[in-house]
Short mmCIF file of C-alpha atoms in Angstrom, two decimals:
data_model
loop_
_atom_site.label_atom_id
_atom_site.label_comp_id
_atom_site.label_asym_id
_atom_site.label_seq_id
_atom_site.Cartn_x
_atom_site.Cartn_y
_atom_site.Cartn_z
CA MET A 1 56.07 87.25 114.65
CA ILE A 2 59.13 88.75 112.94
CA THR A 3 58.82 91.29 110.13
CA PRO A 4 61.38 90.23 107.53
CA ARG A 5 63.63 92.57 105.60
CA PHE A 6 62.19 93.33 102.16
CA SER A 7 62.43 95.61 99.14
CA VAL A 8 59.93 96.59 96.45
CA ARG A 9 60.32 97.77 92.86
CA GLN A 10 58.00 98.05 89.88
CA ASP A 11 57.65 98.38 86.14
CA ASP A 12 54.66 99.17 83.95
CA ALA A 13 53.01 95.77 84.39
CA SER A 14 54.22 94.23 87.66
CA VAL A 15 55.39 94.79 91.22
CA TYR A 16 58.43 92.85 92.43
CA VAL A 17 58.81 92.04 96.12
CA THR A 18 62.03 90.53 97.48
CA ILE A 19 61.74 89.08 101.00
CA HIS A 20 64.76 87.99 103.05
CA ALA A 21 63.56 85.10 105.23
CA PRO A 22 66.44 82.73 105.99
CA HIS A 23 66.05 79.33 107.63
CA VAL A 24 62.49 78.67 106.48
CA ARG A 25 61.14 75.61 104.68
CA ALA A 26 59.71 76.11 101.21
CA GLN A 27 56.60 74.04 101.93
CA THR A 28 55.64 76.33 104.84
CA ILE A 29 55.56 79.51 102.74
CA GLU A 30 52.09 81.01 102.18
CA PHE A 31 50.99 83.99 100.05
CA ASP A 32 47.71 85.88 99.85
CA VAL A 33 46.70 88.67 97.46
CA ASP A 34 43.60 90.68 98.34
CA ASP A 35 42.81 93.76 96.29
CA ASP A 36 45.62 96.16 97.30
CA GLN A 37 47.19 93.97 100.01
CA PHE A 38 49.85 91.29 99.79
CA LYS A 39 50.45 88.94 102.72
CA PHE A 40 53.35 86.57 103.31
CA PHE A 41 53.66 83.99 106.08
CA ALA A 42 56.42 81.49 106.87
CA SER A 43 57.01 80.84 110.55
CA PRO A 44 58.39 82.85 112.30
CA TYR A 45 58.03 85.59 109.64
CA TYR A 46 54.94 87.58 108.74
CA LEU A 47 54.66 90.45 106.26
CA ARG A 48 51.63 92.47 105.14
CA LEU A 49 52.09 95.15 102.47
CA THR A 50 49.40 97.66 101.52
CA PHE A 51 50.03 99.09 98.06
CA PRO A 52 48.68 102.41 96.74
CA GLY A 53 47.09 100.54 93.83
CA LYS A 54 45.38 97.21 93.20
CA ILE A 55 47.28 94.00 92.40
CA VAL A 56 46.14 90.63 91.08
CA GLU A 57 47.46 87.09 91.12
CA ASP A 58 47.35 85.75 87.56
CA GLN A 59 49.39 83.56 85.27
CA ALA A 60 52.15 86.16 85.09
CA SER A 61 52.59 86.10 88.87
CA THR A 62 55.49 83.99 90.08
CA ALA A 63 57.44 83.18 93.24
CA SER A 64 60.88 81.63 93.74
CA PHE A 65 62.91 80.71 96.81
CA ASP A 66 66.71 80.71 97.01
CA ALA A 67 67.63 78.50 99.95
CA ALA A 68 71.27 79.55 99.83
CA THR A 69 70.59 83.24 100.36
CA GLY A 70 67.18 82.97 102.04
CA ASP A 71 65.62 85.38 99.51
CA ILE A 72 62.08 84.92 98.21
CA ALA A 73 61.32 86.75 94.93
CA VAL A 74 57.62 87.41 94.26
CA THR A 75 56.17 88.92 91.10
CA LEU A 76 52.65 90.42 91.31
CA SER A 77 50.70 91.83 88.38
CA LYS A 78 49.08 95.24 88.46
CA GLN A 79 45.34 95.30 87.89
CA THR A 80 45.80 98.38 85.70
CA PRO A 81 48.94 98.03 83.59
CA GLY A 82 50.88 101.28 83.33
CA GLU A 83 49.66 102.58 86.69
CA GLU A 84 52.45 104.16 88.75
CA PHE A 85 52.60 103.09 92.42
CA ALA A 86 54.03 106.01 94.39
CA ASN A 87 56.38 105.84 97.38
CA LEU A 88 57.27 102.16 97.15
CA ASP A 89 60.65 102.95 98.75
CA LEU A 90 58.97 104.29 101.90
CA LEU A 91 58.72 100.97 103.66
CA THR A 92 56.88 102.18 106.74
CA SER A 93 54.00 103.44 104.59
CA LEU A 94 53.74 100.01 102.94
CA LEU A 95 53.47 98.36 106.35
CA ALA A 96 50.52 100.55 107.34
CA THR A 97 47.04 99.06 107.53
CA ARG A 98 44.27 100.20 105.21
CA ARG A 99 42.74 102.33 107.93
CA GLU A 100 46.06 104.00 108.71
CA ARG A 101 46.69 104.61 105.02
CA ASP A 102 43.24 106.14 104.49
CA ALA A 103 43.72 108.38 107.52
CA SER A 104 47.03 109.72 106.19
CA GLU A 105 45.62 110.25 102.68
CA GLN A 106 42.60 112.21 103.98
CA PRO A 107 44.09 114.93 106.21
CA GLY A 108 40.81 116.82 106.23
CA ARG A 109 39.19 114.10 108.34
CA PRO A 110 40.84 113.32 111.68
CA VAL A 111 41.01 109.77 112.98
CA ILE A 112 39.24 110.82 116.18
CA GLU A 113 36.37 113.21 115.56
CA GLU A 114 34.67 115.17 118.30
CA MET A 115 30.90 115.52 117.86
CA THR A 116 29.38 118.88 118.75
CA ASP A 117 26.10 120.72 118.31
CA GLY A 118 27.83 123.78 116.95
CA ASP A 119 30.02 124.26 113.94
CA GLY A 120 32.93 125.94 115.74
CA VAL A 121 34.88 122.82 116.67
CA GLU A 122 34.27 121.14 113.31
CA ALA A 123 35.49 124.23 111.45
CA ALA A 124 38.56 124.41 113.66
CA LEU A 125 39.39 120.78 112.98
CA GLN A 126 38.99 121.24 109.26
CA GLN A 127 41.27 124.30 109.33
CA ALA A 128 43.87 122.50 111.45
CA TYR A 129 44.25 119.77 108.87
CA VAL A 130 44.58 122.01 105.81
CA ASP A 131 48.36 121.95 105.51
CA GLU A 132 49.01 122.98 101.93
CA ASP A 133 48.84 126.77 102.40
CA PHE A 134 50.70 127.50 105.60
CA ASP A 135 51.59 131.10 106.28
CA TRP A 136 54.90 130.56 108.03
CA GLU A 137 54.93 134.05 109.54
CA ILE A 138 51.58 133.99 111.36
CA PRO A 139 52.45 134.18 115.06
CA GLN A 140 50.73 131.74 117.38
CA THR A 141 50.25 132.75 120.97
CA LEU A 142 51.70 130.42 123.56
CA ALA A 143 49.48 129.50 126.46
CA ALA A 144 49.94 131.71 129.50
CA ALA A 145 52.05 130.32 132.30
CA GLY A 146 49.13 130.34 134.68
CA ASP A 147 46.96 128.37 132.26
CA GLU A 148 49.29 125.38 132.03
CA PRO A 149 49.48 122.68 134.68
CA VAL A 150 52.64 122.65 136.75
CA LEU A 151 52.15 119.35 138.56
CA ALA A 152 54.97 116.84 138.39
CA GLY A 153 54.80 114.92 135.14
CA SER A 154 52.10 117.17 133.65
CA ALA A 155 54.38 119.16 131.31
CA THR A 156 54.55 117.84 127.75
CA TYR A 157 57.35 117.96 125.20
CA GLY A 158 58.77 116.03 122.27
CA PHE A 159 57.21 115.47 118.87
CA ASP A 160 53.98 117.50 118.75
CA GLN A 161 54.18 117.79 122.57
CA GLN A 162 53.06 114.17 122.95
CA TYR A 163 55.45 112.95 125.68
CA SER A 164 56.04 113.40 129.37
CA GLY A 165 57.95 111.58 132.09
CA TYR A 166 60.96 110.68 129.93
CA LEU A 167 63.18 113.36 131.50
CA ALA A 168 62.13 113.03 135.11
CA HIS A 169 65.63 111.91 136.16
CA VAL A 170 67.62 113.69 133.47
CA HIS A 171 69.86 115.45 136.01
CA GLY A 172 70.97 112.11 137.38
CA THR A 173 72.45 111.17 134.03
CA ALA A 174 75.37 112.54 132.02
CA ASN A 175 73.06 114.45 129.72
CA GLU A 176 75.01 117.53 128.62
CA ILE A 177 72.45 118.53 126.00
CA ASN A 178 69.53 119.32 128.30
CA GLU A 179 69.35 122.88 129.63
CA VAL A 180 65.89 122.73 131.18
CA ALA A 181 66.07 122.86 134.96
CA ASP A 182 62.81 120.92 135.52
CA PRO A 183 61.48 119.40 132.29
CA GLU A 184 58.47 117.81 133.98
CA ARG A 185 57.20 121.04 135.55
CA MET A 186 58.37 124.02 133.50
CA THR A 187 55.88 125.51 131.07
CA ALA A 188 56.67 126.26 127.42
CA GLU A 189 57.12 129.97 128.15
CA GLU A 190 59.47 129.24 131.06
CA ARG A 191 61.53 126.94 128.86
CA ARG A 192 61.77 129.66 126.20
CA ARG A 193 62.97 132.28 128.70
CA ASN A 194 65.46 129.81 130.13
CA ARG A 195 66.80 129.08 126.64
CA ILE A 196 67.38 132.76 125.88
CA ALA A 197 69.14 133.28 129.23
CA CYS A 198 71.43 130.31 128.60
CA GLU A 199 72.32 131.60 125.14
CA ASP A 200 73.10 135.07 126.46
CA ALA A 201 75.35 133.61 129.16
CA LYS A 202 77.11 131.27 126.72
CA PHE A 203 77.84 133.84 124.00
CA ASP A 204 81.52 134.91 124.08
CA GLU A 205 82.23 138.12 122.17
CA ASP A 206 86.01 137.51 122.19
CA TYR A 207 85.48 134.04 120.68
CA TYR A 208 83.20 135.48 118.02
CA MET A 209 85.65 138.28 117.10
CA ASP A 210 88.53 135.82 116.91
CA ASN A 211 86.58 133.57 114.51
CA TYR A 212 85.62 136.66 112.51
CA ILE A 213 89.24 137.81 111.98
CA ASN A 214 91.13 134.52 112.05
CA ASP A 215 88.96 132.54 109.66
CA GLU A 216 91.65 130.50 107.90
CA ASP A 217 90.15 127.25 109.21
CA ILE A 218 86.55 128.40 108.71
CA ARG A 219 86.82 129.60 105.12
CA PRO A 220 87.15 126.07 103.64
CA LEU A 221 84.06 125.00 105.59
CA ILE A 222 82.08 127.90 104.14
CA GLN A 223 83.20 127.07 100.60
CA HIS A 224 82.46 123.35 101.01
CA GLN A 225 79.70 121.91 98.82
CA SER A 226 77.46 119.72 100.96
CA GLN A 227 75.98 116.44 99.77
CA ALA A 228 72.52 118.00 99.67
CA GLN A 229 73.67 120.81 97.39
CA GLN A 230 75.49 118.38 95.11
CA ALA A 231 72.39 116.18 94.88
CA LEU A 232 70.21 119.21 94.16
CA ARG A 233 72.54 120.28 91.36
CA GLN A 234 72.35 116.79 89.84
CA GLN A 235 68.58 116.77 90.12
CA ARG A 236 68.28 120.13 88.37
CA ALA A 237 70.55 118.97 85.58
CA HIS A 238 68.38 115.87 85.14
CA GLN A 239 65.21 117.97 85.14
CA GLN A 240 66.56 120.27 82.48
CA ASP A 241 67.49 117.33 80.27
CA SER A 242 64.21 115.41 80.50
CA ALA A 243 61.69 118.08 81.59
CA VAL A 244 60.45 115.82 84.36
CA ASP A 245 59.92 118.82 86.61
CA GLN A 246 56.64 119.53 84.80
CA LEU A 247 55.54 115.95 85.29
CA ALA A 248 56.37 116.19 89.00
CA GLU A 249 54.17 119.26 89.35
CA GLN A 250 51.30 117.46 87.67
CA LEU A 251 51.64 114.43 89.93
CA ASP A 252 52.25 116.61 93.01
CA GLN A 253 55.33 114.59 93.85
CA THR A 254 58.92 115.51 94.57
CA LEU A 255 61.51 113.72 92.49
CA PRO A 256 63.95 111.61 94.49
CA ALA A 257 67.58 112.70 94.41
CA ASP A 258 70.28 110.53 92.93
CA ASN A 259 71.41 109.61 96.42
CA SER A 260 67.87 108.89 97.70
CA ASP A 261 68.19 105.12 97.36
CA PHE A 262 68.10 103.76 100.87
CA THR A 263 70.88 101.50 102.10
CA ASP A 264 70.24 98.13 103.72
CA ALA A 265 70.94 99.65 107.14
CA GLU A 266 68.41 102.44 106.52
CA LYS A 267 65.81 99.95 105.33
CA GLN A 268 66.30 97.88 108.47
CA THR A 269 65.96 101.02 110.60
CA MET A 270 62.66 101.82 108.88
CA LEU A 271 61.42 98.30 109.57
CA ASP A 272 62.32 98.67 113.25
CA LEU A 273 60.36 101.91 113.62
CA PRO A 274 57.21 101.78 115.76
CA ARG A 275 53.91 101.26 113.96
CA LYS A 276 51.77 104.28 114.75
CA THR A 277 49.41 106.80 113.21
CA HIS A 278 49.98 110.41 114.20
CA ILE A 279 47.12 112.71 115.07
CA ILE A 280 48.93 116.03 114.76
CA SER A 281 47.56 118.85 116.88
CA ASN A 282 49.90 121.57 115.55
CA LYS A 283 51.23 120.72 112.10
CA GLN A 284 53.02 124.00 111.59
CA ALA A 285 55.00 123.52 114.80
CA VAL A 286 55.99 120.02 113.63
CA TYR A 287 57.40 121.38 110.36
CA LEU A 288 59.22 124.19 112.18
CA GLY A 289 60.73 121.73 114.64
CA LEU A 290 61.98 119.76 111.65
CA VAL A 291 63.80 122.88 110.39
CA ASP A 292 65.40 123.40 113.79
CA ILE A 293 66.78 119.86 114.02
CA LEU A 294 67.89 119.79 110.38
CA PHE A 295 69.81 123.07 110.81
CA ALA A 296 71.81 121.61 113.70
CA TYR A 297 72.50 118.49 111.65
CA ALA A 298 73.53 120.47 108.55
CA LEU A 299 75.86 122.68 110.58
CA ASP A 300 77.59 119.68 112.13
CA LEU A 301 78.00 118.02 108.73
CA ARG A 302 79.51 121.19 107.29
CA ILE A 303 81.93 121.65 110.20
CA ASN A 304 83.05 118.01 109.87
CA LEU A 305 82.96 117.99 106.03
CA ASP A 306 80.10 115.44 105.89
CA GLU A 307 81.83 113.02 108.27
CA PRO A 308 80.16 112.94 111.73
CA SER A 309 82.55 112.87 114.69
CA VAL A 310 82.32 111.41 118.18
CA GLU A 311 81.04 114.80 119.37
CA SER A 312 78.36 115.11 116.70
CA ALA A 313 75.48 113.92 118.90
CA TRP A 314 76.27 116.52 121.56
CA SER A 315 76.94 119.27 119.01
CA ILE A 316 73.65 118.68 117.21
CA GLY A 317 71.72 118.50 120.45
CA ALA A 318 73.32 121.67 121.79
CA VAL A 319 72.53 123.71 118.66
CA SER A 320 68.96 122.44 118.35
CA SER A 321 66.54 124.31 120.60
CA SER A 322 64.02 121.48 120.27
CA LEU A 323 66.42 118.95 121.76
CA SER A 324 68.25 121.09 124.30
CA ASN A 325 65.31 123.16 125.59
CA LEU A 326 62.24 121.21 124.37
CA GLU A 327 61.20 124.29 122.40
CA GLN A 328 58.08 124.49 120.22
CA PHE A 329 58.16 127.29 117.66
CA ALA A 330 55.34 129.38 116.23
CA THR A 331 56.96 131.17 113.26
CA LEU A 332 59.75 130.47 110.80
CA ARG A 333 61.63 133.62 111.82
CA SER A 334 61.71 132.57 115.46
CA VAL A 335 63.21 129.23 114.41
CA VAL A 336 65.98 130.80 112.32
CA VAL A 337 66.82 133.36 115.00
CA ALA A 338 67.14 130.63 117.62
CA CYS A 339 69.27 128.50 115.26
CA PHE A 340 71.69 131.35 114.57
CA ARG A 341 71.94 132.35 118.23
CA ARG A 342 72.87 128.85 119.33
CA ALA A 343 75.20 128.35 116.35
CA LEU A 344 77.11 131.46 117.44
CA ALA A 345 77.35 130.37 121.07
CA TYR A 346 78.01 126.60 121.25
CA PRO A 347 79.92 124.93 118.38
CA LEU A 348 83.67 124.89 117.76
CA TYR A 349 83.42 127.41 114.92
CA ARG A 350 81.12 130.43 115.40
CA ASN A 351 80.79 132.40 112.21
CA TRP A 352 77.85 134.20 110.61
CA GLU A 353 78.62 133.07 107.06
CA LEU A 354 78.89 129.48 108.27
CA CYS A 355 75.37 129.77 109.72
CA GLU A 356 74.05 131.11 106.42
CA ARG A 357 75.58 128.18 104.55
CA ALA A 358 73.97 125.71 106.96
CA LEU A 359 70.59 127.34 106.33
CA GLU A 360 71.17 126.95 102.58
CA ASP A 361 71.83 123.25 103.19
CA VAL A 362 68.47 122.91 104.96
CA SER A 363 66.75 124.63 102.03
CA ALA A 364 68.48 122.19 99.64
CA MET A 365 67.27 119.20 101.68
CA CYS A 366 63.69 120.48 101.56
CA LYS A 367 63.93 121.03 97.79
CA LEU A 368 65.02 117.42 97.38
CA GLY A 369 61.79 116.28 99.01
CA ARG A 370 60.64 113.94 101.75
CA ARG A 371 63.10 111.17 100.91
CA ALA A 372 66.09 113.45 101.46
CA LEU A 373 64.59 114.60 104.76
CA LEU A 374 63.94 110.99 105.73
CA LYS A 375 67.54 110.01 104.97
CA ALA A 376 68.74 112.90 107.14
CA MET A 377 66.50 111.84 110.01
CA LEU A 378 67.64 108.23 109.70
CA GLY A 379 71.24 109.43 109.90
CA LEU A 380 70.42 111.46 113.00
CA LYS A 381 68.66 108.50 114.58
CA ARG A 382 71.71 106.34 113.96
CA LEU A 383 73.93 108.87 115.76
CA PHE A 384 71.68 109.21 118.80
CA ASP A 385 70.80 105.51 119.08
CA LYS A 386 74.46 104.66 119.58
CA HIS A 387 74.82 106.96 122.59
CA ASP A 388 74.25 105.66 126.09
CA VAL A 389 72.42 108.81 127.23
CA TYR A 390 71.24 110.73 124.19
CA TYR A 391 69.20 107.84 122.76
CA VAL A 392 66.24 109.31 124.63
CA TYR A 393 65.94 112.00 121.94
CA SER A 394 65.28 109.31 119.37
CA LYS A 395 62.27 108.29 121.43
CA LEU A 396 61.08 111.86 121.88
CA TYR A 397 61.62 113.22 118.36
CA LEU A 398 63.51 111.21 115.74
CA ASP A 399 61.42 108.02 115.66
CA ASP A 400 58.22 110.00 115.16
CA TYR A 401 59.75 112.21 112.49
CA CYS A 402 60.95 109.14 110.57
CA VAL A 403 57.46 107.62 110.62
CA TRP A 404 55.65 110.91 109.96
CA LEU A 405 57.84 111.78 106.96
CA GLN A 406 56.84 108.49 105.32
CA THR A 407 53.15 108.48 106.12
CA ALA A 408 51.76 111.97 106.66
CA ALA A 409 54.19 114.73 105.64
CA SER A 410 53.11 116.80 102.65
CA ASP A 411 55.41 117.26 99.65
CA LYS A 412 53.68 120.52 98.86
CA VAL A 413 54.31 121.92 102.33
CA VAL A 414 57.94 120.82 102.19
CA ARG A 415 58.40 122.64 98.87
CA SER A 416 56.74 125.73 100.31
CA LEU A 417 59.11 125.60 103.24
CA ALA A 418 62.07 125.23 100.88
CA ARG A 419 61.06 128.37 98.98
CA LYS A 420 60.70 130.35 102.21
CA LEU A 421 64.12 129.25 103.43
CA HIS A 422 65.74 129.99 100.07
CA HIS A 423 64.57 133.62 100.13
CA PHE A 424 64.89 134.09 103.89
CA GLU A 425 66.89 137.11 105.06
CA LEU A 426 68.01 137.64 108.64
CA ASP A 427 69.56 140.82 109.99
CA LYS A 428 72.32 140.61 112.57
CA ASP A 429 70.46 143.04 114.82
CA GLU A 430 67.73 140.43 115.30
CA ILE A 431 70.17 138.19 117.18
CA GLY A 432 70.44 140.74 119.99
CA TRP A 433 74.21 140.69 120.57
CA ASN A 434 75.46 143.78 118.66
CA LEU A 435 77.39 141.62 116.22
CA ASP A 436 78.10 144.53 113.85
CA ALA A 437 79.78 146.47 116.65
CA TYR A 438 81.94 143.49 117.59
CA GLU A 439 82.96 142.98 113.97
CA ASP A 440 83.93 146.67 113.62
CA LEU A 441 85.93 146.45 116.85
CA ALA A 442 87.69 143.32 115.63
CA LEU A 443 88.63 145.03 112.35
CA MET A 444 89.95 148.13 114.17
CA THR A 445 92.01 145.98 116.53
CA SER A 446 93.42 143.96 113.67
CA GLU A 447 94.40 147.10 111.71
CA SER A 448 95.97 148.65 114.81
CA ASP A 449 98.03 145.52 115.48
CA ALA A 450 99.14 145.47 111.84
CA GLY A 451 100.23 149.13 112.03
CA GLU A 452 102.24 148.59 115.19
CA SER A 453 103.92 145.59 113.60
CA GLU A 454 104.98 147.68 110.59
CA CYS A 455 106.37 150.51 112.74
CA GLY A 456 108.30 148.24 115.06
CA GLY A 457 109.77 146.00 112.35
CA GLU A 458 113.31 145.90 110.93
CA PRO A 459 114.20 148.51 108.28
CA GLU A 460 113.75 147.29 104.77
CA GLN A 461 116.94 146.01 103.09
CA HIS A 462 117.40 146.66 99.39
CA ALA A 463 119.24 144.02 97.44
CA PHE A 464 120.79 146.52 95.02
CA SER A 465 121.68 149.33 97.43
CA ASP A 466 125.05 151.10 96.82
CA THR A 467 125.47 152.14 100.44
CA THR A 468 127.40 149.94 102.82
CA GLU A 469 126.31 149.88 106.41
CA PRO A 470 129.20 150.31 108.90
CA ASP A 471 130.03 147.41 111.15
CA PRO A 472 128.30 147.76 114.49
CA LYS A 473 130.51 148.69 117.42
CA PRO A 474 130.97 146.15 120.19
CA LEU A 475 129.34 146.81 123.52
CA ILE A 476 132.72 146.32 125.26
CA GLN A 477 135.87 147.68 123.66
CA VAL A 478 139.30 146.77 125.02
CA ILE A 479 141.85 149.55 124.60
CA GLY A 480 145.53 148.61 124.57
CA ASP A 481 148.75 150.65 124.89
CA PRO A 482 148.09 154.31 124.05
CA GLY A 483 151.24 154.35 122.04
CA THR A 484 150.09 151.44 119.89
CA SER A 485 147.61 152.23 117.19
CA ALA A 486 145.96 149.94 114.68
CA ALA A 487 145.24 150.76 111.14
CA PRO A 488 141.78 152.17 110.77
CA GLY A 489 139.24 149.66 109.54
CA SER A 490 141.37 146.60 110.35
CA ASN A 491 138.95 144.56 112.39
CA ALA A 492 141.17 141.51 112.48
CA GLN A 493 144.03 143.53 114.06
CA ASN A 494 141.64 145.09 116.56
CA SER A 495 140.45 141.62 117.54
CA ALA A 496 144.06 140.45 118.02
CA HIS A 497 144.91 143.50 120.11
CA ALA A 498 141.74 142.94 122.12
CA ALA A 499 142.78 139.38 122.92
CA THR A 500 146.33 140.50 123.89
CA ASP A 501 145.02 143.33 126.05
CA LEU A 502 142.64 140.97 127.84
CA GLU A 503 145.64 138.78 128.71
CA SER A 504 147.51 141.84 129.91
CA VAL A 505 144.61 142.84 132.09
CA SER A 506 144.69 139.46 133.78
CA SER A 507 148.49 139.83 134.45
CA THR A 508 148.49 143.52 135.52
CA PRO A 509 149.70 144.05 139.16
CA ALA A 510 147.41 145.50 141.72
CA LEU A 511 147.09 149.27 142.20
CA SER A 512 148.65 149.17 145.68
CA ASP A 513 151.76 147.47 144.27
CA LEU A 514 152.18 150.19 141.65
CA LEU A 515 152.00 152.93 144.28
CA ALA A 516 154.61 151.15 146.36
CA LEU A 517 156.97 151.00 143.37
CA GLU A 518 156.54 154.73 142.70
CA GLN A 519 157.42 155.63 146.26
CA ALA A 520 160.50 153.41 146.11
CA ASP A 521 161.74 155.02 142.83
CA PRO A 522 162.01 158.76 143.25
CA THR A 523 163.09 159.20 139.59
CA SER A 524 159.86 157.86 138.25
CA GLN A 525 157.62 160.34 136.49
CA PRO A 526 154.30 161.29 138.11
CA ARG A 527 151.23 159.72 136.43
CA THR A 528 148.32 161.74 135.21
CA GLN A 529 145.28 159.59 135.91
CA SER A 530 142.77 161.93 134.34
CA LYS A 531 144.35 161.65 130.89
CA LYS A 532 144.83 157.88 130.74
CA LYS A 533 142.20 155.85 128.93
CA PRO A 534 140.68 152.98 130.85
CA LEU A 535 141.58 149.45 129.83
CA ILE A 536 137.91 148.57 129.27
CA GLU A 537 135.45 151.09 127.88
CA ILE A 538 131.68 150.57 127.95
CA ILE A 539 130.12 151.78 124.73
CA GLU A 540 126.42 152.64 124.89
#
C-alpha cells in the first residue's frame, strides 16, 4: 500500500485533512473514524492518522473529492470543541500507532522492560528516562578498551550506537569524510584518540594566522545574520506583542517560528521516513550528537551565506565529529571543544569569531524549538541523500534524528540546551594549539611588515612645497668639444649636443690612425691625455 501525501490543520471545532490521492475512483474511497484515529482507504492508497485528541463523525463532518487535482478534503469534528491538538504539522507523529504514541508520551516507562528481583535495574531505567533535568556537564565514563568487543562487525556507531556493518567496506569507496581506520573493530576510545591525532595533524598554524590577519573575506561572514537568528528575532517580537510566551510556558510547548511551515518537499521527506519507535539507551549523548551535527551545518550555512554549495556535504561531514569519527560525547564542553578544533582545521575559513557565531546559530535553532531543528535535519538529509557515497550518513544518523525529533524529543530539554549554549564560554587554551601565541605572532609580523614598508617607501611629496627638486642626472653623459660650452640649465641644448657628440663618436678615426698622423706631421702639438675629458662619462 502507498501512503499518500497529506496535510492537517485545525480550528476550534474541527480538524481538516487534505489527502492527495490521484487516479482513484470516488466510489472506492472509504473512511473510518474510531476515537482518536482516522483511516482512509482507496486502492492503492492507505492512510491511518492518530490524533492527540478524540474526533467524531457527525453532521458537521464532510468529505469532497476533486478529480482534476486528485485532492480529497475531509472535515472531522472534535469531540471537545476548543481543544487544541498539538503537533499536527509533525506528520511522522501522526502516522504512529497508538502503542508507539503512548510509548513516546510516557518516557518513564520503556517499551521493553526487564524484570528483576531487585530494585537496582528498575531504578536505573527510571533514571535513564527522566530527560527534563539533564546536567550537561556530568562526565560519563567511556567503557574501557578491554571491555568492548573487537571482533569484526561487533563495534557499534550511529544514532544511539545502534548500527554496525554499514562501514565495513568504507575504504573501498570515495568516502573522504571518514577518518576511522577500522570502523567495525575500533572501540569508542580508540576512535576518540584517532580523532584528536587527525585534528592535530591537520591544524595549520600559518593558515590560521593568515585568516586572523587577512580577514577581509571573513568579516562579512561573521557579521551575517543567519536565518535562524532572523526567525528568532521575529518570534521574540511576536511574543512581546501578544504575550504568548507565557502561554507557551503553561502548555510546555515551543512556539513555531515564522519559517517553520514545512514545504511540500519536506512533507514528502517526512512521509518517506522509516516507521520506528526508538528505545534510547543514552539520551544525553543523543542530544549532544545533535549539537555536533547542527554546529557543522550552521558553520557551512554561514560560510556560504545560507546557500549550500556542492562541497557542503563534505564540509559538514568533515567538521562533525559524529559523522567523520563516529564519536559519542559525554559532556557539552567536550562537544564544543571538538567542534571548534575541527572548525579551525578543516573548512575554507578558519577563524575563532566565525566559530563563535556558528555556535550562536545553534543556540538560536534550539530556542526556536523542535520544528526548527527538524527543518535543519531535513535540509541535511536532502544534502546527503543526493550524494553517491555520503548517503550512508542519512541511514546512520539523519533519518533517526528526523523521526526522533517528531516523536520523542523533549521541548523542555531542547530549551535547556539552548540556555546552556547561549551562556557557554570557551577559552582558547582549551583547544590545545596555543592560539593566543599564534595570534600575537601574527600581529607582530604584520606590524613589522608595515614598518618596513613605511621605511622603504618613496619620500612624501607635498603639493604646496616651495622647493623645486633638481632634475636627475643621466647615468651616461656625453661630453662634446671642450671649447664648446652650453648655457647652464639648458637641458634642450645639452640633449642636442649629446646627439651631435654621439654622431661624432661614431665617425671618429681609430687611435692608431691618429698616432700615424702625428708622426707624419712634426709641427703638430703634443697631446696631453691626462687632461682631456673622455667622450663618455659614467655618472654613479
